[in-house]
Amino acid sequence: MSSVAGRIPTENYSTPPCLRAALTDNILLPGGRIWEPAVGDGQLAEHLSNSGFEVTGSDIRTDTNIAGQKSVDFLTAPIPSDISSIVTNPPMDKGGQLLTAFIDRGLEHLREGRLGEDGALVLLMRLDHERAKSRTAQFNQACERVVCSWRSTCFSNKPGEKSIGPIHSFVWWVWRSNNFGPSNSIYVDEPQLMGAQVVITTTMKSNRASL
């Protein structure tokens, strides 16, 4: 996931367990169905499903390991029915234009009311992606920012597995239809994972529910 590694936008970069746990431990998602529009092999979607959410997965890719509907371009496809939030690890192309367009499309769904009155757009990004001038207006509309205070890679998917690619700092950004910024930030430590299982927090702490 770096310019050095030459990330390919349509290649599979699974969200590792520590970042999946950071999402469900610290971000209050609205009830209803989640759309995961860059589902890839489905690890994030499976984590959300195991956390008690209904999930619809799709991907622009067509290869056999896609865990959802294939050939669905998030930038042009209509939103599926009964969706209340969009949660994904979006494509992070080297130049950044695709990522910026991805955020814009999600915000369009949010502003147009397609996610309902309590809808949410939740995207995982590298910390350095905040520095792009083209995203200033987008980030100023976000209401929450969960900074993962450790460095991780999306090339390694199992707890304790040695990383085989570059590591980066990551942030979960949250936009809500009932609160367009400015954002509140929290900094969270790496979740403690038990074996190969992600520790899933099913009850949000009251102080985090008010983010």
PDB file of C-alpha atoms in Angstrom:
ATOM      1  CA  MET A   1       0.000   0.000   0.000  1.00  0.00           C
ATOM      2  CA  SER A   2       2.705   2.476  -0.889  1.00  0.00           C
ATOM      3  CA  SER A   3       4.183   4.129  -3.929  1.00  0.00           C
ATOM      4  CA  VAL A   4       7.265   1.997  -3.357  1.00  0.00           C
ATOM      5  CA  ALA A   5       5.251  -1.196  -3.460  1.00  0.00           C
ATOM      6  CA  GLY A   6       3.294   0.088  -6.458  1.00  0.00           C
ATOM      7  CA  ARG A   7      -0.160  -0.748  -5.189  1.00  0.00           C
ATOM      8  CA  ILE A   8      -2.480  -1.947  -7.938  1.00  0.00           C
ATOM      9  CA  PRO A   9      -5.990  -0.437  -7.489  1.00  0.00           C
ATOM     10  CA  THR A  10      -7.812  -3.640  -8.513  1.00  0.00           C
ATOM     11  CA  GLU A  11      -5.584  -6.010  -6.540  1.00  0.00           C
ATOM     12  CA  ASN A  12      -6.793  -7.556  -3.282  1.00  0.00           C
ATOM     13  CA  TYR A  13      -5.548  -5.887  -0.086  1.00  0.00           C
ATOM     14  CA  SER A  14      -7.403  -7.469   2.818  1.00  0.00           C
ATOM     15  CA  THR A  15      -8.044  -5.400   5.932  1.00  0.00           C
ATOM     16  CA  PRO A  16      -6.013  -7.061   8.721  1.00  0.00           C
ATOM     17  CA  PRO A  17      -7.685  -8.220  11.967  1.00  0.00           C
ATOM     18  CA  CYS A  18      -6.258  -5.401  14.105  1.00  0.00           C
ATOM     19  CA  LEU A  19      -7.809  -2.720  11.875  1.00  0.00           C
ATOM     20  CA  ARG A  20     -11.107  -4.575  11.602  1.00  0.00           C
ATOM     21  CA  ALA A  21     -11.290  -4.775  15.395  1.00  0.00           C
ATOM     22  CA  ALA A  22     -10.401  -1.086  15.720  1.00  0.00           C
ATOM     23  CA  LEU A  23     -13.439  -0.305  13.567  1.00  0.00           C
ATOM     24  CA  THR A  24     -16.038  -2.254  15.530  1.00  0.00           C
ATOM     25  CA  ASP A  25     -14.474  -1.440  18.923  1.00  0.00           C
ATOM     26  CA  ASN A  26     -14.532   2.321  18.425  1.00  0.00           C
ATOM     27  CA  ILE A  27     -17.123   3.350  15.835  1.00  0.00           C
ATOM     28  CA  LEU A  28     -20.857   3.180  16.416  1.00  0.00           C
ATOM     29  CA  LEU A  29     -22.476   2.004  13.189  1.00  0.00           C
ATOM     30  CA  PRO A  30     -26.168   2.637  12.512  1.00  0.00           C
ATOM     31  CA  GLY A  31     -28.573  -0.243  12.468  1.00  0.00           C
ATOM     32  CA  GLY A  32     -29.521  -1.622   9.100  1.00  0.00           C
ATOM     33  CA  ARG A  33     -27.606  -3.109   6.198  1.00  0.00           C
ATOM     34  CA  ILE A  34     -23.989  -2.231   5.412  1.00  0.00           C
ATOM     35  CA  TRP A  35     -22.650  -1.963   1.867  1.00  0.00           C
ATOM     36  CA  GLU A  36     -19.045  -3.089   1.461  1.00  0.00           C
ATOM     37  CA  PRO A  37     -18.343  -1.911  -2.133  1.00  0.00           C
ATOM     38  CA  ALA A  38     -14.693  -3.025  -2.323  1.00  0.00           C
ATOM     39  CA  VAL A  39     -15.311  -6.393  -0.701  1.00  0.00           C
ATOM     40  CA  GLY A  40     -12.403  -8.329  -2.220  1.00  0.00           C
ATOM     41  CA  ASP A  41     -12.046 -11.697  -0.490  1.00  0.00           C
ATOM     42  CA  GLY A  42     -14.611 -10.636   2.093  1.00  0.00           C
ATOM     43  CA  GLN A  43     -12.610 -10.500   5.311  1.00  0.00           C
ATOM     44  CA  LEU A  44     -13.933  -7.098   6.405  1.00  0.00           C
ATOM     45  CA  ALA A  45     -17.477  -8.053   5.390  1.00  0.00           C
ATOM     46  CA  GLU A  46     -17.201 -11.313   7.343  1.00  0.00           C
ATOM     47  CA  HIS A  47     -15.979  -9.437  10.424  1.00  0.00           C
ATOM     48  CA  LEU A  48     -18.932  -7.042  10.202  1.00  0.00           C
ATOM     49  CA  SER A  49     -21.318  -9.975   9.776  1.00  0.00           C
ATOM     50  CA  ASN A  50     -19.812 -11.717  12.794  1.00  0.00           C
ATOM     51  CA  SER A  51     -20.313  -8.462  14.709  1.00  0.00           C
ATOM     52  CA  GLY A  52     -24.058  -8.688  14.120  1.00  0.00           C
ATOM     53  CA  PHE A  53     -24.552  -6.597  10.966  1.00  0.00           C
ATOM     54  CA  GLU A  54     -26.202  -7.510   7.691  1.00  0.00           C
ATOM     55  CA  VAL A  55     -23.744  -6.896   4.868  1.00  0.00           C
ATOM     56  CA  THR A  56     -24.003  -6.585   1.098  1.00  0.00           C
ATOM     57  CA  GLY A  57     -20.656  -7.027  -0.638  1.00  0.00           C
ATOM     58  CA  SER A  58     -19.646  -6.050  -4.153  1.00  0.00           C
ATOM     59  CA  ASP A  59     -16.475  -5.352  -6.105  1.00  0.00           C
ATOM     60  CA  ILE A  60     -15.407  -4.050  -9.487  1.00  0.00           C
ATOM     61  CA  ARG A  61     -13.236  -7.137  -9.901  1.00  0.00           C
ATOM     62  CA  THR A  62     -14.409 -10.362 -11.535  1.00  0.00           C
ATOM     63  CA  ASP A  63     -11.969 -12.992 -10.230  1.00  0.00           C
ATOM     64  CA  THR A  64     -13.245 -16.104  -8.521  1.00  0.00           C
ATOM     65  CA  ASN A  65     -12.406 -15.170  -4.906  1.00  0.00           C
ATOM     66  CA  ILE A  66     -14.675 -12.118  -4.797  1.00  0.00           C
ATOM     67  CA  ALA A  67     -17.005 -12.511  -1.796  1.00  0.00           C
ATOM     68  CA  GLY A  68     -19.972 -10.662  -3.264  1.00  0.00           C
ATOM     69  CA  GLN A  69     -21.431  -9.368  -6.496  1.00  0.00           C
ATOM     70  CA  LYS A  70     -18.803  -8.949  -9.218  1.00  0.00           C
ATOM     71  CA  SER A  71     -18.333  -6.201 -11.836  1.00  0.00           C
ATOM     72  CA  VAL A  72     -19.935  -3.501  -9.668  1.00  0.00           C
ATOM     73  CA  ASP A  73     -18.202  -0.151 -10.085  1.00  0.00           C
ATOM     74  CA  PHE A  74     -18.831   1.875  -6.924  1.00  0.00           C
ATOM     75  CA  LEU A  75     -18.274   5.129  -8.805  1.00  0.00           C
ATOM     76  CA  THR A  76     -21.217   4.547 -11.165  1.00  0.00           C
ATOM     77  CA  ALA A  77     -23.414   1.796  -9.705  1.00  0.00           C
ATOM     78  CA  PRO A  78     -26.700   2.631  -7.946  1.00  0.00           C
ATOM     79  CA  ILE A  79     -26.754   2.032  -4.229  1.00  0.00           C
ATOM     80  CA  PRO A  80     -28.336  -1.297  -3.192  1.00  0.00           C
ATOM     81  CA  SER A  81     -31.675  -1.155  -1.402  1.00  0.00           C
ATOM     82  CA  ASP A  82     -32.020  -0.837   2.374  1.00  0.00           C
ATOM     83  CA  ILE A  83     -28.453   0.406   2.951  1.00  0.00           C
ATOM     84  CA  SER A  84     -27.786   2.557   6.025  1.00  0.00           C
ATOM     85  CA  SER A  85     -23.993   2.701   5.893  1.00  0.00           C
ATOM     86  CA  ILE A  86     -21.050   2.225   3.553  1.00  0.00           C
ATOM     87  CA  VAL A  87     -17.996   0.680   5.202  1.00  0.00           C
ATOM     88  CA  THR A  88     -14.871  -0.281   3.298  1.00  0.00           C
ATOM     89  CA  ASN A  89     -11.126  -0.228   2.801  1.00  0.00           C
ATOM     90  CA  PRO A  90     -11.213   1.784  -0.460  1.00  0.00           C
ATOM     91  CA  PRO A  91      -8.806   1.523  -3.389  1.00  0.00           C
ATOM     92  CA  MET A  92      -5.689   3.620  -2.748  1.00  0.00           C
ATOM     93  CA  ASP A  93      -4.127   4.292  -6.119  1.00  0.00           C
ATOM     94  CA  LYS A  94      -0.662   5.798  -6.387  1.00  0.00           C
ATOM     95  CA  GLY A  95      -1.845   9.158  -7.727  1.00  0.00           C
ATOM     96  CA  GLY A  96      -4.802   9.376  -5.345  1.00  0.00           C
ATOM     97  CA  GLN A  97      -7.420  10.342  -7.928  1.00  0.00           C
ATOM     98  CA  LEU A  98      -9.357   7.099  -7.541  1.00  0.00           C
ATOM     99  CA  LEU A  99      -9.390   7.387  -3.750  1.00  0.00           C
ATOM    100  CA  THR A 100     -10.630  10.976  -3.946  1.00  0.00           C
ATOM    101  CA  ALA A 101     -13.378   9.964  -6.376  1.00  0.00           C
ATOM    102  CA  PHE A 102     -14.338   7.090  -4.079  1.00  0.00           C
ATOM    103  CA  ILE A 103     -14.807   9.476  -1.140  1.00  0.00           C
ATOM    104  CA  ASP A 104     -16.800  11.875  -3.326  1.00  0.00           C
ATOM    105  CA  ARG A 105     -19.157   9.110  -4.423  1.00  0.00           C
ATOM    106  CA  GLY A 106     -19.744   8.021  -0.841  1.00  0.00           C
ATOM    107  CA  LEU A 107     -20.445  11.596   0.230  1.00  0.00           C
ATOM    108  CA  GLU A 108     -22.884  11.965  -2.652  1.00  0.00           C
ATOM    109  CA  HIS A 109     -24.896   9.011  -1.352  1.00  0.00           C
ATOM    110  CA  LEU A 110     -24.800  10.519   2.141  1.00  0.00           C
ATOM    111  CA  ARG A 111     -25.814  14.059   1.130  1.00  0.00           C
ATOM    112  CA  GLU A 112     -28.596  12.817  -1.163  1.00  0.00           C
ATOM    113  CA  GLY A 113     -30.163  10.918   1.733  1.00  0.00           C
ATOM    114  CA  ARG A 114     -29.650   7.471   0.193  1.00  0.00           C
ATOM    115  CA  LEU A 115     -28.329   6.147   3.523  1.00  0.00           C
ATOM    116  CA  GLY A 116     -31.201   7.535   5.593  1.00  0.00           C
ATOM    117  CA  GLU A 117     -31.294  10.129   8.338  1.00  0.00           C
ATOM    118  CA  ASP A 118     -28.669   8.338  10.445  1.00  0.00           C
ATOM    119  CA  GLY A 119     -26.495   7.058   7.613  1.00  0.00           C
ATOM    120  CA  ALA A 120     -22.724   6.703   7.850  1.00  0.00           C
ATOM    121  CA  LEU A 121     -19.780   6.533   5.474  1.00  0.00           C
ATOM    122  CA  VAL A 122     -16.776   4.808   7.089  1.00  0.00           C
ATOM    123  CA  LEU A 123     -13.498   4.538   5.189  1.00  0.00           C
ATOM    124  CA  LEU A 124     -10.057   3.241   6.102  1.00  0.00           C
ATOM    125  CA  MET A 125      -7.148   5.342   4.878  1.00  0.00           C
ATOM    126  CA  ARG A 126      -3.446   5.723   5.447  1.00  0.00           C
ATOM    127  CA  LEU A 127      -2.498   8.586   7.717  1.00  0.00           C
ATOM    128  CA  ASP A 128      -0.539  10.283   4.941  1.00  0.00           C
ATOM    129  CA  HIS A 129      -3.652  10.448   2.746  1.00  0.00           C
ATOM    130  CA  GLU A 130      -4.860  13.329   4.935  1.00  0.00           C
ATOM    131  CA  ARG A 131      -2.194  15.587   3.435  1.00  0.00           C
ATOM    132  CA  ALA A 132      -3.725  15.816  -0.043  1.00  0.00           C
ATOM    133  CA  LYS A 133      -5.092  19.285  -0.840  1.00  0.00           C
ATOM    134  CA  SER A 134      -7.750  17.695  -3.026  1.00  0.00           C
ATOM    135  CA  ARG A 135      -9.325  16.094   0.065  1.00  0.00           C
ATOM    136  CA  THR A 136      -9.397  19.089   2.412  1.00  0.00           C
ATOM    137  CA  ALA A 137     -13.109  19.774   1.864  1.00  0.00           C
ATOM    138  CA  GLN A 138     -13.927  16.087   2.203  1.00  0.00           C
ATOM    139  CA  PHE A 139     -12.151  15.698   5.535  1.00  0.00           C
ATOM    140  CA  ASN A 140     -13.675  18.913   6.888  1.00  0.00           C
ATOM    141  CA  GLN A 141     -17.100  17.288   6.497  1.00  0.00           C
ATOM    142  CA  ALA A 142     -16.149  14.217   8.551  1.00  0.00           C
ATOM    143  CA  CYS A 143     -17.322  14.021  12.166  1.00  0.00           C
ATOM    144  CA  GLU A 144     -15.071  11.273  13.538  1.00  0.00           C
ATOM    145  CA  ARG A 145     -11.483  10.200  13.069  1.00  0.00           C
ATOM    146  CA  VAL A 146     -10.158   7.060  14.763  1.00  0.00           C
ATOM    147  CA  VAL A 147      -6.365   6.986  14.575  1.00  0.00           C
ATOM    148  CA  CYS A 148      -4.799   3.541  14.952  1.00  0.00           C
ATOM    149  CA  SER A 149      -1.658   4.167  17.014  1.00  0.00           C
ATOM    150  CA  TRP A 150       0.432   1.404  15.489  1.00  0.00           C
ATOM    151  CA  ARG A 151       1.706   0.517  12.051  1.00  0.00           C
ATOM    152  CA  SER A 152       0.130  -2.252  10.039  1.00  0.00           C
ATOM    153  CA  THR A 153       0.178  -3.799   6.584  1.00  0.00           C
ATOM    154  CA  CYS A 154      -2.620  -5.029   4.348  1.00  0.00           C
ATOM    155  CA  PHE A 155      -0.443  -7.782   2.933  1.00  0.00           C
ATOM    156  CA  SER A 156      -0.661  -9.908   6.096  1.00  0.00           C
ATOM    157  CA  ASN A 157      -4.049 -11.058   7.376  1.00  0.00           C
ATOM    158  CA  LYS A 158      -3.430 -13.375  10.341  1.00  0.00           C
ATOM    159  CA  PRO A 159      -2.578 -12.358  13.917  1.00  0.00           C
ATOM    160  CA  GLY A 160       1.091 -13.008  14.601  1.00  0.00           C
ATOM    161  CA  GLU A 161       1.907 -13.512  10.932  1.00  0.00           C
ATOM    162  CA  LYS A 162       5.079 -11.779   9.786  1.00  0.00           C
ATOM    163  CA  SER A 163       4.448  -8.820   7.497  1.00  0.00           C
ATOM    164  CA  ILE A 164       5.540  -9.312   3.911  1.00  0.00           C
ATOM    165  CA  GLY A 165       4.951  -5.768   2.704  1.00  0.00           C
ATOM    166  CA  PRO A 166       5.452  -2.129   3.746  1.00  0.00           C
ATOM    167  CA  ILE A 167       3.741  -0.967   6.930  1.00  0.00           C
ATOM    168  CA  HIS A 168       1.807   2.252   7.485  1.00  0.00           C
ATOM    169  CA  SER A 169      -0.281   4.116  10.041  1.00  0.00           C
ATOM    170  CA  PHE A 170      -4.028   3.977   9.392  1.00  0.00           C
ATOM    171  CA  VAL A 171      -7.104   6.050  10.242  1.00  0.00           C
ATOM    172  CA  TRP A 172     -10.802   5.193  10.133  1.00  0.00           C
ATOM    173  CA  TRP A 173     -12.699   8.270   8.878  1.00  0.00           C
ATOM    174  CA  VAL A 174     -16.425   8.642   9.578  1.00  0.00           C
ATOM    175  CA  TRP A 175     -18.978  10.884   7.881  1.00  0.00           C
ATOM    176  CA  ARG A 176     -22.591  10.961   9.108  1.00  0.00           C
ATOM    177  CA  SER A 177     -25.712  12.315   7.441  1.00  0.00           C
ATOM    178  CA  ASN A 178     -26.755  14.083  10.652  1.00  0.00           C
ATOM    179  CA  ASN A 179     -23.332  15.606  11.436  1.00  0.00           C
ATOM    180  CA  PHE A 180     -21.148  17.089   8.706  1.00  0.00           C
ATOM    181  CA  GLY A 181     -18.048  17.981  10.742  1.00  0.00           C
ATOM    182  CA  PRO A 182     -15.826  19.176  12.142  1.00  0.00           C
ATOM    183  CA  SER A 183     -14.261  15.890  13.192  1.00  0.00           C
ATOM    184  CA  ASN A 184     -13.423  14.670  16.681  1.00  0.00           C
ATOM    185  CA  SER A 185     -10.318  12.506  16.924  1.00  0.00           C
ATOM    186  CA  ILE A 186      -9.463   9.634  19.216  1.00  0.00           C
ATOM    187  CA  TYR A 187      -6.253   7.615  19.281  1.00  0.00           C
ATOM    188  CA  VAL A 188      -6.566   3.914  20.005  1.00  0.00           C
ATOM    189  CA  ASP A 189      -4.019   1.235  20.880  1.00  0.00           C
ATOM    190  CA  GLU A 190      -3.679  -1.971  18.903  1.00  0.00           C
ATOM    191  CA  PRO A 191      -6.396  -4.486  19.862  1.00  0.00           C
ATOM    192  CA  GLN A 192      -5.233  -7.618  21.636  1.00  0.00           C
ATOM    193  CA  LEU A 193      -6.240 -10.542  19.451  1.00  0.00           C
ATOM    194  CA  MET A 194      -6.684 -14.059  20.839  1.00  0.00           C
ATOM    195  CA  GLY A 195      -5.119 -16.615  18.522  1.00  0.00           C
ATOM    196  CA  ALA A 196      -6.639 -16.309  15.080  1.00  0.00           C
ATOM    197  CA  GLN A 197      -9.872 -14.855  16.429  1.00  0.00           C
ATOM    198  CA  VAL A 198     -10.688 -11.163  16.538  1.00  0.00           C
ATOM    199  CA  VAL A 199     -12.012  -9.956  19.858  1.00  0.00           C
ATOM    200  CA  ILE A 200     -15.324  -8.370  18.890  1.00  0.00           C
ATOM    201  CA  THR A 201     -16.825  -5.758  21.165  1.00  0.00           C
ATOM    202  CA  THR A 202     -20.592  -6.042  20.908  1.00  0.00           C
ATOM    203  CA  THR A 203     -21.417  -3.344  23.448  1.00  0.00           C
ATOM    204  CA  MET A 204     -19.963   0.091  22.776  1.00  0.00           C
ATOM    205  CA  LYS A 205     -18.591   1.974  25.746  1.00  0.00           C
ATOM    206  CA  SER A 206     -20.763   4.974  26.515  1.00  0.00           C
ATOM    207  CA  ASN A 207     -17.983   7.506  26.072  1.00  0.00           C
ATOM    208  CA  ARG A 208     -17.214   6.159  22.584  1.00  0.00           C
ATOM    209  CA  ALA A 209     -20.868   6.056  21.555  1.00  0.00           C
ATOM    210  CA  SER A 210     -20.940   9.840  21.843  1.00  0.00           C
ATOM    211  CA  LEU A 211     -18.214  10.373  19.239  1.00  0.00           C
TER     212      LEU A 211
END
